[in-house]
Amino acid sequence: MMPSLSAEENRMYNKMWHQTQEALSALLDKEPQKMIEPQRNQVFIFQTLATFYVKYVQIFRNLENVYDQFVHPQKRILIRKVLDGVMGRILELKNEMVELELTEFHYFDDILQDLKLAPQQLDIPIPKYFLKEKLEVIKGREKILAQILADSGIDTSDMKYPVKSIPFDEAVKLIQIAERARQGRLRALFMKQIYLQEYRAKQSKMLGKKVTDTWAAALRIQKVWRRFHQCKETEKLREEEMIFLGMNPPPLFNEVSATVIQAEKVDHLRNEVQRKHEEDYREALVTIKNDLKLIEGVDIKENLQDQIRHWFIECRNLTGTFPDYPDVEEGGSAIIFSDKTIQQVIEDIIANQEEEEKNKKKKKKKEKQPKKAKKQKKGTKEKNKEEDEKWKMSPSLFLPAMKEGCNAYKEIWMKKDESWNFSQDYDPELIKEEKRKELQSEIRIQVDELMRQELKNLKLAVDRERERPVKAGKKKDKKKGKKGKKKEKAEKKDKDLTADRTIESLYKELVEEGLLIQALKVNLSDYIGEYSYLGTTLRQVSIEPMPSLLDVRQLITLYGIWPLGSAAVHEKAPLVKSLLLAGPSGVGKKMLVHAICTETGANLFNLSCSNIAGKYPGKNGLQMMLHAVFKVARQLQPSVVWIEDTEKTFYKKVPNAEKMNEPKRLKKHLPQILKLLKPDDRILIVGTTRRPFDAELQSFCKVYQKIILVPRPDYASRYVLWKQIIERNGGVLTSALNVSCLAKVTDGFTQGHIVEVVKGVLTDQRIRRQIHKPLTAVEFITAITSMNPVYKEEEESFKNWYAKTPLGKKRALAITGGSTEKAKDKGKRK
């Protein structure tokens, strides 16, 4: 039986939407009041920004959930608009906090306590519509990529698990060794059985007689059984007590329940209903517009003509001449009559005349008093200097869109009666209102052409005016000439080197050359970690804490996934063109790059030094390669350009062993590429490095706009990692396995080490034996002892390197006692 969408669920999500909209409108009312006033107290400013940030994150979480669950197409359009605005505002607040605190990582422990929120509620989700709305496109692209790889003989399955071929003689030897070992084990088992039989025979001879006292034997069996039974009962009671106290998970905790399966079915059904309602809504937009054109088109045309004629006559009566008709580029008559009556237009004409007269009088007064103005300017300059010292919030590009969305909600949906719309289908009346405006603007263009001609005829008949041909002046020609030269230069720079080739052919070539690769299916939620609960406390004592893994995950969401996933956010939000992930090997840098592509459906281009070595040789070849990569990346955006071991591109001194590969080929071209990237281009350059100290710092930091230090996992993260990775690989957690001990002992080891050890220990045979022999910590500890951890010295070297980056220098100066303003000035000078 197929599940159905219940009225209770619709009511619940409608209630959530109304509550979220009320919270958003209240926040929008408070924000301008606090942000307009200039402040000097840095702590107060950060607290204000952080409070707004946390509240916007809560609103975003609710709106994202509502947008995903709603099936009403018109509501979804409005929610989407507000959702993009909230995302952009969060990014703006994040940028303000970075500029204020001079660090990428922030801690909100005290604010979370005041708002009574858990740290998990600060986690930033990835909107599901990033993939839902282009699922078919992504699937089609994956099929094409798989087909090209298959045709070129590159199998992706072989890339994941490479199989080494061995000679026939060695294979025979291996089989012989395995067979002899098997026979030896069987022989040993047979000999053991013979030995036990002989041992029992000797024991019976030594005793000489059998035990005849059955009562004593029965009593002994009872004692053993009762002890065993009581131990089991005690263990059971202890386990129940631990479950009751919340110290242990309940039985069948990890198994999928029937309610979860039912919820997945309902979610699938909801997606189908969403799709159907969207299709019906699109069809209705066309049919309703055509109906309106037939029924109301003639009346709209006549009303517009009457309105414009009346305007001609009134202007003639007031000014003595007919008005000039607005050009098409200016918007035609829509500029004059935009939501205005004829009386209001007349009042505007009179007001404009009065303003012109006042402006003439003011100009005369200013000419008479030039000396006084100079003295006043000196005073205003001094005041402006004092005001500049105070902090002011930069203007937001997303607040108007959010306010517009809130106003639309209040006007249309806040008190709307939807008792008739049980299925939550489209509202035809709202479509009529929207299409009536569109139809009016289309008819207005036709009416403007007719009325322009009518105005010319009136001027000829009444005022006897004729149009005079406009003579092109010499100055204009010069300006045009200058502009023409600039355009020619720009065209030369942006010359299309592959104008005669299609995107499909370039795409195929890049795949065959190995520059466009298939991203691994990894979600960002698979990057496991825990929050840093001591961040605020350590900063109060002037100790800079190492970021936690979840802090890194949040930055990847904010700087990488959100801008790539939403075009509206990417165009207006603070632009992040390049991102650097620096950290020791095994901390998950490569995984994060693949997660960005998976969550946004982005193409992945690999421009690592090792990958481009020997490909497209020479300067012209390199230029052609970069042109092809970024042309395809723009056409099929979003796209991620990944440079693994990016420190090699910026080597201080190239090692002799790598000189043949020309690792510094891209060094001069990367800054030029970044300049050419526009807000419309959803392209992100991501570099990963495990030895950033080998690169030239200045050129390195010029290319990478945001630098994220990826640390080794702390105790809390290691505890969660061990638990989840063991369970994901088929392990069962029991009381015999001390996970806390494992997390403590493995300090310094990375996620890569933990995954490798778990996969090595949990073989198929060991997983089957878990019922009789539970897992213990010793098994994992013995396996990890052969690996080299990340020592504190290596971690300190990363910290010291980060302190030399522009943002690190500013932060260090601010901590040591210098003000943030001095730090900013120092960074600007450099």
mmCIF file of N, CA and C in Angstrom, residues 580 646-648 650 689 691-693 695-705 707 801:
data_model
loop_
_atom_site.group_PDB
_atom_site.id
_atom_site.type_symbol
_atom_site.label_atom_id
_atom_site.label_comp_id
_atom_site.label_asym_id
_atom_site.label_seq_id
_atom_site.Cartn_x
_atom_site.Cartn_y
_atom_site.Cartn_z
ATOM 1 N N LEU A 580 42.716 26.870 -0.189
ATOM 2 C CA LEU A 580 43.870 26.003 0.073
ATOM 3 C C LEU A 580 43.618 25.178 1.328
ATOM 4 N N THR A 646 50.110 21.246 -4.228
ATOM 5 C CA THR A 646 50.230 22.546 -4.911
ATOM 6 C C THR A 646 51.480 23.316 -4.508
ATOM 7 N N GLU A 647 52.148 22.903 -3.440
ATOM 8 C CA GLU A 647 53.392 23.590 -3.060
ATOM 9 C C GLU A 647 54.467 23.415 -4.134
ATOM 10 N N LYS A 648 54.355 22.335 -4.941
ATOM 11 C CA LYS A 648 55.337 22.101 -6.009
ATOM 12 C C LYS A 648 55.269 23.180 -7.091
ATOM 13 N N PHE A 650 54.842 26.228 -6.527
ATOM 14 C CA PHE A 650 55.465 27.441 -5.980
ATOM 15 C C PHE A 650 56.772 27.117 -5.245
ATOM 16 N N THR A 689 47.867 20.615 0.105
ATOM 17 C CA THR A 689 49.309 20.528 0.347
ATOM 18 C C THR A 689 49.589 19.913 1.701
ATOM 19 N N ARG A 691 53.072 19.900 2.528
ATOM 20 C CA ARG A 691 54.333 20.559 2.845
ATOM 21 C C ARG A 691 54.295 22.012 2.360
ATOM 22 N N PRO A 692 53.453 22.852 2.966
ATOM 23 C CA PRO A 692 53.331 24.238 2.493
ATOM 24 C C PRO A 692 54.586 25.063 2.714
ATOM 25 N N PHE A 693 55.437 24.637 3.665
ATOM 26 C CA PHE A 693 56.660 25.394 3.977
ATOM 27 C C PHE A 693 57.704 25.295 2.869
ATOM 28 N N ALA A 695 57.055 26.065 -0.222
ATOM 29 C CA ALA A 695 56.658 27.008 -1.268
ATOM 30 C C ALA A 695 57.044 28.441 -0.905
ATOM 31 N N GLU A 696 57.145 29.289 -1.942
ATOM 32 C CA GLU A 696 57.347 30.723 -1.722
ATOM 33 C C GLU A 696 56.059 31.306 -1.147
ATOM 34 N N LEU A 697 56.162 31.850 0.029
ATOM 35 C CA LEU A 697 54.960 32.243 0.773
ATOM 36 C C LEU A 697 54.188 33.364 0.077
ATOM 37 N N GLN A 698 54.886 34.358 -0.440
ATOM 38 C CA GLN A 698 54.218 35.532 -0.996
ATOM 39 C C GLN A 698 53.360 35.173 -2.217
ATOM 40 N N SER A 699 53.957 34.481 -3.186
ATOM 41 C CA SER A 699 53.202 34.093 -4.386
ATOM 42 C C SER A 699 52.133 33.047 -4.060
ATOM 43 N N PHE A 700 52.417 32.200 -3.075
ATOM 44 C CA PHE A 700 51.480 31.163 -2.626
ATOM 45 C C PHE A 700 50.197 31.801 -2.099
ATOM 46 N N CYS A 701 50.365 32.809 -1.227
ATOM 47 C CA CYS A 701 49.217 33.461 -0.589
ATOM 48 C C CYS A 701 48.484 34.401 -1.536
ATOM 49 N N LYS A 702 49.159 34.862 -2.592
ATOM 50 C CA LYS A 702 48.478 35.700 -3.577
ATOM 51 C C LYS A 702 47.459 34.894 -4.367
ATOM 52 N N VAL A 703 47.787 33.645 -4.651
ATOM 53 C CA VAL A 703 46.901 32.791 -5.452
ATOM 54 C C VAL A 703 45.735 32.283 -4.620
ATOM 55 N N TYR A 704 46.013 31.828 -3.389
ATOM 56 C CA TYR A 704 44.966 31.205 -2.577
ATOM 57 C C TYR A 704 44.370 32.231 -1.620
ATOM 58 N N GLN A 705 43.106 32.541 -1.882
ATOM 59 C CA GLN A 705 42.396 33.587 -1.156
ATOM 60 C C GLN A 705 42.084 33.162 0.277
ATOM 61 N N ILE A 707 42.836 30.218 3.232
ATOM 62 C CA ILE A 707 43.726 29.124 3.647
ATOM 63 C C ILE A 707 43.110 28.452 4.865
ATOM 64 N N TRP A 801 53.998 28.026 10.167
ATOM 65 C CA TRP A 801 53.823 28.454 8.772
ATOM 66 C C TRP A 801 52.568 29.292 8.617
#
